[in-house]
Coordinates of C-alpha atoms in Angstrom, one line a residue:
X1296 CA 20.9 -15.3 28.1
X1297 CA 23.0 -12.3 28.7
X1298 CA 24.3 -11.5 25.2
X1299 CA 23.1 -11.5 21.5
X1300 CA 25.2 -12.5 18.7
X1301 CA 24.7 -11.9 14.9
X1302 CA 23.2 -15.6 14.5
X1303 CA 20.6 -15.1 17.1
X1304 CA 19.5 -11.6 16.1
X1305 CA 18.9 -13.1 12.4
X1306 CA 16.8 -16.0 13.7
X1307 CA 14.8 -13.7 16.1
X1308 CA 14.1 -11.5 12.9
X1309 CA 13.1 -14.2 11.0
X1310 CA 10.5 -15.6 13.9
X1311 CA 9.4 -12.0 14.0
X1312 CA 8.7 -12.3 10.1
X1313 CA 6.7 -15.4 10.3
X1314 CA 4.7 -14.1 13.1
X1315 CA 3.7 -11.1 11.2
X1316 CA 3.2 -12.9 8.1
X1317 CA 0.7 -15.1 9.9
X1318 CA -1.4 -11.9 11.4
X1319 CA -1.2 -10.0 8.0
X1320 CA -4.5 -10.1 7.3
X1321 CA -6.0 -9.2 10.6
X1322 CA -3.6 -6.2 10.5
X1323 CA -4.8 -5.6 6.9
X1324 CA -8.4 -5.4 8.1
X1325 CA -7.7 -2.6 10.5
X1326 CA -8.0 0.1 7.5
X1327 CA -9.3 3.1 8.6
X1328 CA -11.6 4.0 5.5
X1329 CA -14.3 1.4 4.9
X1330 CA -12.9 0.7 1.2
X1331 CA -10.7 -2.6 0.6
X1332 CA -7.4 -0.8 0.7
X1333 CA -5.9 -1.9 3.8
X1334 CA -2.5 -3.6 3.0
X1335 CA -0.3 -2.4 6.0
X1336 CA 0.2 -5.9 7.4
X1337 CA 1.0 -7.2 3.8
X1338 CA 3.6 -4.3 3.1
X1339 CA 5.2 -5.1 6.6
X1340 CA 5.5 -8.7 6.2
X1341 CA 6.8 -8.3 2.5
X1342 CA 9.2 -5.9 4.0
X1343 CA 10.6 -8.2 6.5
X1344 CA 10.5 -11.5 4.9
X1345 CA 13.4 -10.8 2.8
X1346 CA 15.5 -9.5 5.6
X1347 CA 17.3 -12.5 6.9
X1348 CA 20.5 -13.9 5.1
X1349 CA 22.1 -17.3 5.3
X1350 CA 25.6 -15.6 5.9
X1351 CA 24.3 -14.5 9.1
X1352 CA 23.8 -18.3 10.3
X1353 CA 27.2 -18.5 11.0
X1354 CA 28.3 -18.8 15.0
X1355 CA 30.9 -15.9 14.2
X1356 CA 28.7 -13.4 12.6
X1357 CA 28.9 -10.3 14.5
X1358 CA 25.6 -8.5 15.6
X1359 CA 27.1 -5.5 13.8
X1360 CA 27.1 -7.4 10.3
X1361 CA 24.0 -9.2 10.8
X1362 CA 22.0 -6.0 11.6
X1363 CA 23.3 -4.3 8.9
X1364 CA 22.5 -7.1 6.2
X1365 CA 18.9 -7.2 7.8
X1366 CA 18.5 -3.2 7.5
X1367 CA 19.7 -3.1 3.8
X1368 CA 17.6 -6.0 2.9
X1369 CA 14.4 -4.7 4.3
X1370 CA 15.3 -1.2 2.9
X1371 CA 15.1 -2.5 -0.8
X1372 CA 12.2 -4.7 0.1
X1373 CA 10.4 -1.8 1.8
X1374 CA 6.5 -1.2 0.4
X1375 CA 4.3 1.5 1.6
X1376 CA 4.8 4.1 4.2
X1377 CA 4.5 1.3 7.1
X1378 CA 7.2 -0.8 5.2
X1379 CA 9.6 2.2 5.2
X1380 CA 9.4 3.1 8.6
X1381 CA 9.8 -0.2 9.6
X1382 CA 12.9 -0.5 7.5
X1383 CA 14.4 2.7 9.3
X1384 CA 13.6 1.2 12.7
X1385 CA 15.9 -1.7 11.9
X1386 CA 18.3 0.9 10.5
X1387 CA 18.3 2.4 13.7
X1388 CA 18.9 -1.2 15.4
X1389 CA 21.7 -1.4 13.0
X1390 CA 23.3 1.7 14.0
X1391 CA 22.7 1.1 17.6
X1392 CA 24.9 -2.3 17.0
X1393 CA 27.7 -0.7 15.2
X1394 CA 31.2 -2.0 15.8
X1395 CA 29.7 -4.7 18.2
X1396 CA 30.6 -8.4 18.0
X1397 CA 27.6 -9.1 20.5
X1398 CA 25.2 -7.0 22.3
X1399 CA 23.9 -7.0 26.0
X1400 CA 20.9 -5.7 27.6
X1401 CA 21.9 -2.0 27.9
X1402 CA 23.2 -2.3 24.3
X1403 CA 20.1 -3.5 23.2
X1404 CA 18.1 -0.8 25.0
X1405 CA 20.3 1.8 23.1
X1406 CA 19.5 0.1 19.9
X1407 CA 15.8 0.3 20.5
X1408 CA 16.5 4.4 21.3
X1409 CA 18.2 4.5 18.0
X1410 CA 15.5 2.7 16.3
X1411 CA 13.0 5.3 17.6
X1412 CA 15.1 8.1 16.4
X1413 CA 15.9 6.7 12.9
X1414 CA 12.1 6.1 12.5
X1415 CA 11.0 9.7 13.4
X1416 CA 13.8 11.0 11.2
X1417 CA 12.5 9.0 7.9
X1418 CA 9.1 11.3 8.4
X1419 CA 8.9 14.9 7.6
X1420 CA 5.8 15.5 9.8
X1421 CA 5.6 12.6 12.4
X1422 CA 2.0 12.0 13.5
X1423 CA 1.4 10.3 16.9
X1424 CA -0.7 7.7 17.8
X1425 CA 0.9 5.4 14.9
X1426 CA 4.0 2.8 14.7
X1427 CA 6.1 6.0 15.5
X1428 CA 4.5 6.2 18.9
X1429 CA 5.1 2.5 19.6
X1430 CA 8.4 2.4 18.8
X1431 CA 9.3 5.5 20.9
X1432 CA 7.1 4.4 23.9
X1433 CA 8.9 1.0 23.8
X1434 CA 12.3 2.9 23.7
X1435 CA 11.5 5.1 26.5
X1436 CA 9.9 2.2 28.8
X1437 CA 12.9 0.2 28.3
X1438 CA 15.1 2.8 29.6
X1439 CA 13.2 2.8 32.9
X1440 CA 12.9 -0.7 33.5
X1441 CA 15.9 -2.5 32.1
X1442 CA 18.7 -2.9 35.0
X1443 CA 22.0 -4.5 35.0
X1444 CA 20.7 -8.1 35.7
X1445 CA 17.8 -7.8 33.0
X1446 CA 18.3 -10.9 30.5
X1447 CA 17.7 -10.5 27.0
X1448 CA 14.6 -12.5 27.2
X1449 CA 13.3 -10.2 30.0
X1450 CA 14.2 -7.1 27.6
X1451 CA 12.0 -8.5 24.8
X1452 CA 9.5 -9.5 27.3
X1453 CA 9.1 -6.0 28.6
X1454 CA 9.4 -4.5 25.0
X1455 CA 6.1 -6.8 23.9
X1456 CA 4.3 -5.4 27.0
X1457 CA 5.1 -1.9 26.2
X1458 CA 4.3 -2.2 22.6
X1459 CA 0.8 -3.9 23.4
X1460 CA 0.1 -1.2 25.9
X1461 CA 1.4 1.7 23.3
X1462 CA -0.8 0.0 20.5
X1463 CA -4.0 0.0 22.9
X1464 CA -3.3 3.7 23.7
X1465 CA -3.3 4.8 19.9
X1466 CA -6.7 5.7 19.5
X1467 CA -6.4 8.0 22.3
X1468 CA -3.7 10.0 20.2
X1469 CA -5.3 9.6 16.8
X1470 CA -8.9 10.8 16.7
X1471 CA -9.8 8.9 13.4
X1472 CA -8.6 5.6 15.2
X1473 CA -11.1 6.4 17.9
X1474 CA -13.5 7.1 15.7
X1475 CA -13.5 4.1 13.6
X1476 CA -12.9 2.0 16.7
X1477 CA -9.4 0.3 15.8
X1478 CA -6.0 0.5 16.9
X1479 CA -3.1 1.6 14.6
X1480 CA -2.3 -1.1 12.0
X1481 CA 1.3 -0.1 11.8
X1482 CA 1.8 -0.3 15.5
X1483 CA 0.0 -3.6 15.5
X1484 CA 2.2 -4.5 12.8
X1485 CA 5.5 -3.9 14.9
X1486 CA 3.9 -5.3 18.1
X1487 CA 3.4 -8.8 15.8
X1488 CA 7.2 -8.6 15.0
X1489 CA 8.4 -7.9 18.6
X1490 CA 6.5 -10.7 19.8
X1491 CA 7.7 -13.4 17.4
X1492 CA 11.4 -11.9 18.1
X1493 CA 10.6 -12.2 21.8
X1494 CA 9.1 -15.7 21.4
X1495 CA 12.6 -16.8 19.7
X1496 CA 14.5 -15.7 22.6
X1497 CA 12.1 -17.8 25.0
X1498 CA 12.6 -20.7 22.8
X1499 CA 9.5 -20.9 21.3
X1500 CA 9.5 -20.9 17.2
X1501 CA 6.8 -19.6 15.5
X1502 CA 5.4 -22.0 13.0
X1503 CA 4.1 -20.9 9.5
X1504 CA 0.3 -20.9 9.1
X1505 CA -0.4 -22.9 5.7
X1506 CA -4.0 -21.3 5.3
X1507 CA -2.4 -17.7 5.3
X1508 CA 0.3 -18.7 2.6
X1509 CA -2.4 -20.1 0.4
X1510 CA -4.5 -17.2 0.8
X1511 CA -1.6 -15.0 -0.4
X1512 CA -0.8 -17.3 -3.6
X1513 CA -4.5 -17.5 -4.3
X1514 CA -4.4 -13.7 -5.5
X1515 CA -2.1 -14.3 -8.8
X1516 CA -0.2 -12.0 -11.0
X1517 CA 0.6 -14.4 -13.4
X1518 CA -2.6 -15.7 -14.9
X1519 CA -2.6 -15.7 -18.6
X1520 CA -6.3 -15.0 -20.4
X1521 CA -6.4 -17.2 -23.3
X1522 CA -8.5 -14.9 -25.5
X1523 CA -11.3 -14.5 -22.8
X1524 CA -13.3 -11.0 -22.3
X1525 CA -14.6 -9.5 -19.2
X1526 CA -13.0 -9.2 -15.7
X1527 CA -11.0 -11.8 -13.8
X1528 CA -12.2 -10.8 -10.5
X1529 CA -10.5 -12.3 -7.1
X1530 CA -11.0 -11.2 -3.4
X1531 CA -10.5 -12.4 -0.1
X1532 CA -12.9 -11.9 2.4
X1533 CA -12.7 -11.9 6.5
X1534 CA -16.5 -13.6 7.1
X1535 CA -18.5 -11.9 9.9
X1536 CA -20.4 -15.0 10.9
X1537 CA -18.3 -18.0 9.7
X1538 CA -20.3 -20.7 11.3
X1539 CA -23.6 -19.4 9.6
X1540 CA -21.9 -19.1 6.0
X1541 CA -23.5 -21.1 3.4
X1542 CA -21.0 -21.9 0.7
X1543 CA -23.4 -23.8 -1.8
X1544 CA -26.0 -20.8 -1.8
X1545 CA -23.1 -18.3 -2.5
X1546 CA -22.0 -20.9 -5.3
X1547 CA -25.3 -21.1 -6.7
X1548 CA -25.6 -17.3 -6.7
X1549 CA -22.1 -16.5 -8.5
X1550 CA -22.8 -19.0 -11.0
X1551 CA -25.3 -16.5 -12.5
X1552 CA -22.9 -13.7 -12.9
X1553 CA -19.8 -15.3 -14.0
X1554 CA -17.7 -18.3 -15.0
X1555 CA -14.4 -20.2 -14.3
X1556 CA -15.3 -20.2 -10.6
X1557 CA -13.2 -21.3 -7.5
X1558 CA -14.7 -20.6 -4.1
X1559 CA -12.6 -21.7 -1.2
X1560 CA -13.6 -21.4 2.3
X1561 CA -11.0 -21.9 5.2
X1562 CA -12.5 -21.1 8.7
X1563 CA -13.5 -17.4 8.8
X1564 CA -11.5 -16.6 5.3
X1565 CA -13.5 -16.6 2.1
X1566 CA -11.7 -16.8 -1.0
X1567 CA -13.2 -16.5 -4.5
X1568 CA -11.7 -16.5 -8.0
X1569 CA -14.3 -15.6 -10.8
X1570 CA -14.4 -14.5 -14.6
X1571 CA -17.5 -11.8 -15.1
X1572 CA -18.6 -9.0 -17.2
X1573 CA -19.6 -7.1 -14.2
X1574 CA -17.1 -7.4 -11.2
X1575 CA -19.2 -4.9 -9.3
X1576 CA -22.1 -7.2 -9.1
X1577 CA -19.8 -10.1 -7.8
X1578 CA -18.5 -7.9 -4.8
X1579 CA -21.9 -6.6 -4.0
X1580 CA -23.2 -10.0 -3.7
X1581 CA -20.7 -10.9 -0.9
X1582 CA -20.6 -7.4 0.5
X1583 CA -22.8 -8.4 3.5
X1584 CA -20.9 -11.6 4.4
X1585 CA -17.7 -9.7 5.7
X1586 CA -15.1 -7.5 5.1
X1587 CA -12.9 -7.4 2.2
X1588 CA -9.2 -8.3 3.1
X1589 CA -7.7 -8.1 -0.6
X1590 CA -9.2 -7.5 -4.1
X1591 CA -7.6 -7.7 -7.4
X1592 CA -9.6 -7.2 -10.9
X1593 CA -8.0 -7.8 -14.1
X1594 CA -9.3 -6.4 -17.7
X1595 CA -9.1 -9.8 -19.5
X1596 CA -10.2 -7.9 -22.8
X1597 CA -7.3 -5.8 -22.9
X1598 CA -4.7 -8.5 -21.5
X1599 CA -6.2 -11.3 -23.7
X1600 CA -3.2 -13.6 -24.6
X1601 CA -0.8 -11.3 -23.0
X1602 CA 0.9 -12.6 -20.2
X1603 CA 1.8 -10.2 -17.2
X1604 CA 5.1 -11.9 -16.6
X1605 CA 6.2 -11.7 -20.2
X1606 CA 5.1 -8.1 -20.3
X1607 CA 7.0 -7.2 -16.9
X1608 CA 10.1 -8.7 -18.4
X1609 CA 10.1 -6.9 -21.5
X1610 CA 9.4 -3.4 -19.6
X1611 CA 12.7 -4.1 -17.3
X1612 CA 14.8 -4.5 -20.0
X1613 CA 16.8 -1.3 -20.6
X1614 CA 17.3 -0.2 -24.0
X1615 CA 20.5 -0.9 -26.0
X1616 CA 22.3 1.6 -28.0
X1617 CA 20.0 4.4 -27.6
X1618 CA 21.2 7.9 -26.8
X1619 CA 21.1 9.0 -23.4
X1620 CA 18.0 11.5 -22.8
X1621 CA 18.1 14.4 -20.8
X1622 CA 15.0 13.4 -18.9
X1623 CA 12.3 11.0 -18.3
X1624 CA 9.4 10.2 -15.8
X1625 CA 8.7 7.2 -13.9
X1626 CA 5.2 6.7 -12.8
X1627 CA 3.6 4.5 -10.4
X1628 CA 0.0 3.2 -11.8
X1629 CA -2.6 0.7 -11.5
X1630 CA -5.6 0.1 -14.2
X1631 CA -4.7 -1.0 -17.8
X1632 CA -6.4 2.3 -19.4
X1633 CA -4.3 4.8 -17.0
X1634 CA -1.3 2.7 -17.8
X1635 CA -1.7 3.1 -21.4
X1636 CA -2.7 6.9 -20.7
X1637 CA 0.5 7.7 -18.8
X1638 CA 2.7 6.1 -21.6
X1639 CA 0.9 8.2 -24.3
X1640 CA 1.4 11.4 -22.3
X1641 CA 5.4 11.2 -22.1
X1642 CA 6.1 8.6 -19.3
X1643 CA 8.7 6.4 -20.2
X1644 CA 8.1 3.5 -17.3
X1645 CA 5.4 2.5 -15.4
X1646 CA 5.8 0.8 -12.0
X1647 CA 3.0 -1.6 -11.5
X1648 CA 1.5 -0.6 -8.4
X1649 CA -0.8 1.6 -6.5
X1650 CA -3.7 1.2 -3.8
X1651 CA -3.5 -2.4 -2.4
X1652 CA -0.5 -3.1 -3.9
X1653 CA 2.4 -0.8 -3.2
X1654 CA 5.4 -1.1 -5.1
X1655 CA 8.9 -1.8 -3.0
X1656 CA 11.7 0.6 -3.1
X1657 CA 13.6 -1.9 -5.2
X1658 CA 10.7 -1.8 -7.9
X1659 CA 11.0 1.8 -8.0
X1660 CA 14.9 1.5 -8.1
X1661 CA 14.6 -1.0 -10.9
X1662 CA 12.4 1.3 -12.7
X1663 CA 14.9 4.5 -12.2
X1664 CA 17.7 2.3 -13.6
X1665 CA 15.8 1.0 -16.5
X1666 CA 15.2 4.6 -18.0
X1667 CA 18.0 5.9 -20.3
X1668 CA 18.1 9.4 -19.0
X1669 CA 20.2 11.6 -17.1
X1670 CA 17.5 13.1 -14.9
X1671 CA 14.0 11.2 -13.6
X1672 CA 11.1 12.6 -12.4
X1673 CA 9.2 10.1 -10.2
X1674 CA 5.4 10.3 -9.8
X1675 CA 4.1 8.2 -6.7
X1676 CA 0.6 8.8 -7.3
X1677 CA -0.4 7.7 -4.2
X1678 CA 0.5 9.0 -0.7
X1679 CA 1.3 5.5 0.5
X1680 CA 4.1 5.4 -2.2
X1681 CA 5.7 8.8 -1.7
X1682 CA 8.1 7.7 1.1
X1683 CA 9.0 4.6 -0.8
X1684 CA 9.8 6.9 -3.8
X1685 CA 12.0 9.3 -1.6
X1686 CA 14.0 6.5 -0.3
X1687 CA 14.6 5.0 -3.8
X1688 CA 15.8 8.5 -4.9
X1689 CA 18.4 8.4 -2.1
X1690 CA 19.9 5.1 -3.5
X1691 CA 20.5 6.1 -7.2
X1692 CA 24.0 7.4 -7.5
X1693 CA 24.2 8.2 -11.3
X1694 CA 21.2 9.8 -11.9
X1695 CA 19.6 13.2 -11.0
X1696 CA 16.3 11.8 -9.2
X1697 CA 13.5 14.2 -8.5
X1698 CA 10.3 13.2 -6.9
X1699 CA 7.0 15.0 -7.6
X1700 CA 4.7 14.3 -4.6
X1701 CA 1.7 13.3 -6.5
X1702 CA -1.0 11.3 -4.3
X1703 CA -3.6 10.2 -6.9
X1704 CA -3.4 8.8 -10.5
X1705 CA -5.8 11.7 -11.8
X1706 CA -3.5 14.0 -10.1
X1707 CA -0.3 12.5 -11.7
X1708 CA -1.7 12.7 -15.3
X1709 CA -2.4 16.3 -15.2
X1710 CA 1.3 16.7 -13.8
X1711 CA 2.5 14.4 -16.5
X1712 CA 1.0 16.6 -19.0
X1713 CA 3.0 19.7 -18.0
X1714 CA 6.2 17.8 -18.9
X1715 CA 8.2 18.3 -22.1
X1716 CA 11.4 16.5 -23.0
X1717 CA 12.3 19.7 -24.7
X1718 CA 12.6 21.6 -21.3
X1719 CA 15.4 22.0 -19.0
X1720 CA 15.3 20.0 -15.7
X1721 CA 14.7 22.9 -14.1
X1722 CA 11.7 24.2 -16.4
X1723 CA 10.1 20.9 -16.0
X1724 CA 10.4 20.4 -12.3
X1725 CA 9.0 24.3 -12.0
X1726 CA 6.2 23.7 -14.6
X1727 CA 5.2 19.9 -12.8
X1728 CA 5.6 21.5 -9.2
X1729 CA 3.4 24.5 -9.9
X1730 CA 0.8 22.2 -11.5
X1731 CA 0.6 20.2 -8.6
X1732 CA -0.4 23.4 -6.2
X1733 CA -3.0 24.2 -8.5
X1734 CA -4.9 20.7 -8.8
X1735 CA -7.5 19.7 -6.7
X1736 CA -8.5 15.9 -6.7
X1737 CA -11.0 13.6 -5.2
X1738 CA -12.4 10.0 -5.8
X1739 CA -15.6 8.0 -5.3
X1740 CA -15.6 4.8 -3.3
X1741 CA -18.1 2.3 -2.0
X1742 CA -18.0 1.7 1.5
X1743 CA -17.6 -2.1 2.4
X1744 CA -18.6 -1.9 6.1
X1745 CA -20.4 0.6 8.4
X1746 CA -18.1 3.5 9.8
X1747 CA -18.0 7.1 10.9
X1748 CA -15.3 9.4 9.7
X1749 CA -15.1 12.9 10.4
X1750 CA -18.4 12.9 12.3
X1751 CA -20.0 11.4 8.9
X1752 CA -21.9 7.8 9.5
X1753 CA -20.9 5.8 6.6
X1754 CA -23.0 2.7 5.7
X1755 CA -22.0 -0.3 3.6
X1756 CA -22.7 0.1 0.0
X1757 CA -22.8 3.8 0.6
X1758 CA -20.8 5.8 -2.0
X1759 CA -18.1 7.9 -0.3
X1760 CA -17.0 11.3 -1.7
X1761 CA -13.5 11.9 -0.8
X1762 CA -11.5 15.2 -1.2
X1763 CA -7.8 15.1 -1.3
X1764 CA -8.0 12.0 1.2
X1765 CA -10.7 13.5 3.5
X1766 CA -14.2 12.1 3.6
X1767 CA -16.8 14.8 3.0
X1768 CA -20.0 13.1 2.3
X1769 CA -21.8 10.0 1.2
X1770 CA -24.6 9.2 -1.3
X1771 CA -26.5 6.2 -2.2
X1772 CA -26.1 7.0 -5.6
X1773 CA -22.7 6.8 -7.8
X1774 CA -24.0 9.7 -10.2
X1775 CA -24.9 11.9 -7.1
X1776 CA -21.9 11.3 -5.3
X1777 CA -19.9 12.4 -8.3
X1778 CA -22.0 15.4 -8.6
X1779 CA -21.4 16.0 -5.0
X1780 CA -17.5 15.7 -5.5
X1781 CA -17.2 18.0 -8.5
X1782 CA -19.1 20.7 -6.5
X1783 CA -16.7 20.2 -3.8
X1784 CA -13.8 20.6 -6.3
X1785 CA -14.9 23.5 -8.3
X1786 CA -14.0 27.0 -7.3
X1787 CA -14.5 30.4 -9.3
X1788 CA -11.0 29.7 -11.0
X1789 CA -11.5 26.4 -12.3
X1790 CA -11.2 25.8 -15.9
X1791 CA -10.7 22.0 -16.6
X1792 CA -12.3 19.0 -15.1
X1793 CA -10.5 15.4 -15.7
X1794 CA -12.6 12.3 -15.1
X1795 CA -10.9 8.9 -15.2
X1796 CA -13.5 6.2 -15.0
X1797 CA -13.2 2.7 -13.5
X1798 CA -14.0 -0.8 -14.4
X1799 CA -17.4 -0.5 -12.8
X1800 CA -18.5 2.6 -14.7
X1801 CA -19.7 2.5 -18.2
X1802 CA -18.8 5.1 -21.2
X1803 CA -22.1 6.3 -21.3
X1804 CA -22.3 6.9 -17.4
X1805 CA -19.3 9.0 -17.6
X1806 CA -20.7 10.8 -20.7
X1807 CA -23.6 11.7 -18.6
X1808 CA -21.6 12.9 -16.0
X1809 CA -19.5 15.1 -18.3
X1810 CA -23.0 16.4 -19.7
X1811 CA -24.0 17.2 -16.3
X1812 CA -20.8 19.1 -15.6
X1813 CA -20.8 21.0 -19.1
X1814 CA -24.3 22.1 -18.6
X1815 CA -24.0 23.2 -15.0
X1816 CA -20.8 24.9 -14.9
X1817 CA -18.5 26.7 -17.6
X1818 CA -15.9 24.2 -17.7
X1819 CA -14.1 22.0 -20.0
X1820 CA -14.4 18.5 -19.3
X1821 CA -12.0 15.4 -20.4
X1822 CA -12.8 12.0 -19.7
X1823 CA -10.9 8.7 -19.9
X1824 CA -10.9 5.1 -19.3
X1825 CA -8.8 3.9 -16.7
X1826 CA -9.8 0.5 -15.9
X1827 CA -9.1 1.2 -12.3
X1828 CA -10.5 -0.9 -9.4
X1829 CA -11.8 0.5 -6.0
X1830 CA -12.7 4.0 -7.5
X1831 CA -15.4 4.3 -10.0
X1832 CA -14.4 7.9 -10.3
X1833 CA -11.0 9.8 -9.9
X1834 CA -11.7 13.3 -10.5
X1835 CA -9.4 16.4 -10.8
X1836 CA -10.1 20.0 -11.3
X1837 CA -7.7 22.8 -12.4

């Protein structure tokens, strides 16, 4: 094949989307931190899955048109930093195919170069050893290897080989990857997509793996809790030793700590659904069996008889006949307690999402549009949502959108408290931005596997003390870990400590920590029930 039409580009991208969807759990498992937060594969798969369009399946569809529609669809569906960067890669492809009915091998090489430039341009501080390195090294390699007689099939075969080599080299460029012993997950996602696209041009259609689809559907967002109490706990686990796994033994074990149980075992993937008063006990009971791929915990006590689907529909409805406000806040949050807290403290619209569940750019755009205000401040509250929020801000034309780059939910709460509807936009922006500079934050997370980070050895079930995204210490005790975190955050100028405790922490535990801080330091302590998963404690100090 010497040229690509729009129809062929569209089909190739679709083949790539199927391939990464099949591999997303493997890519998710490449998370650096030993906590169940690996979602790169899911984010990239979600971003590209809606890229293709039936309009581009006509024989006369130009590659300019097809690539533009693919890029636009990916931008709106982009989730997380990896998804946004992927959308920018395909925007670069679109730029490279501008004004072209079809593309030859040299056009394709140029498009890869434009893709690399677009990806790097989307990131304020590019980091090597990531997906950026992979697309750049693929682009550079193609320029050196493609000649006038190279076919389209050969271009993609070369691209796949270059991507594989680049992925394998990422641990040499990024210390933390080498320390943990993994390759970059974003790079692996791009490799899977290019592999699928190459397969299409070689005449090999990638078939969806049914088991993978059932895994994704297993984690449901639409379960209705008819007067039940406790926590609906669902997780997907990649088993270390699938051949030795005893399903019957696990079922007997889980029956003692919960009900409404479903346990499914597909080869090396274990899927569990259970209602329990103590989700932490459930997760701890299977921790030694494998690595968590995905976890979802819902508080049924707070959500009894309240369908999530209905709540989201009501939330998305813009108010009618209401006077346009000067400003409002949109915040990204997870955990019913935190959502309620944010709404009580001035947030007009909460986008459901956070760790392991990054909202798409479209979700954030919809939220901004739903707010009846001239200026909208957006609090991402997660480092993996900031880029999506920034891209969403560029799409909105009829409102002034200001992104406050919060990286933690507890940080976002403190920033929101500095907002006032009575202030001007400039005053709010200054107050919120200044407060961000004076907030130190951290979290406690239980390790799900052995690892080594920043020279610190981590054992499965250790509690990790994480300060502003960096592992500092570990402890066998949650209370001691919280003490260590506070000591890392407090300085001579500190005045207020904010504690948001999660699903596996009781109010008495939180009060004990409050008492310790108040007797040890001359500080004001505020505690809130957040109901967040993964992190027992989110703590900030001002």
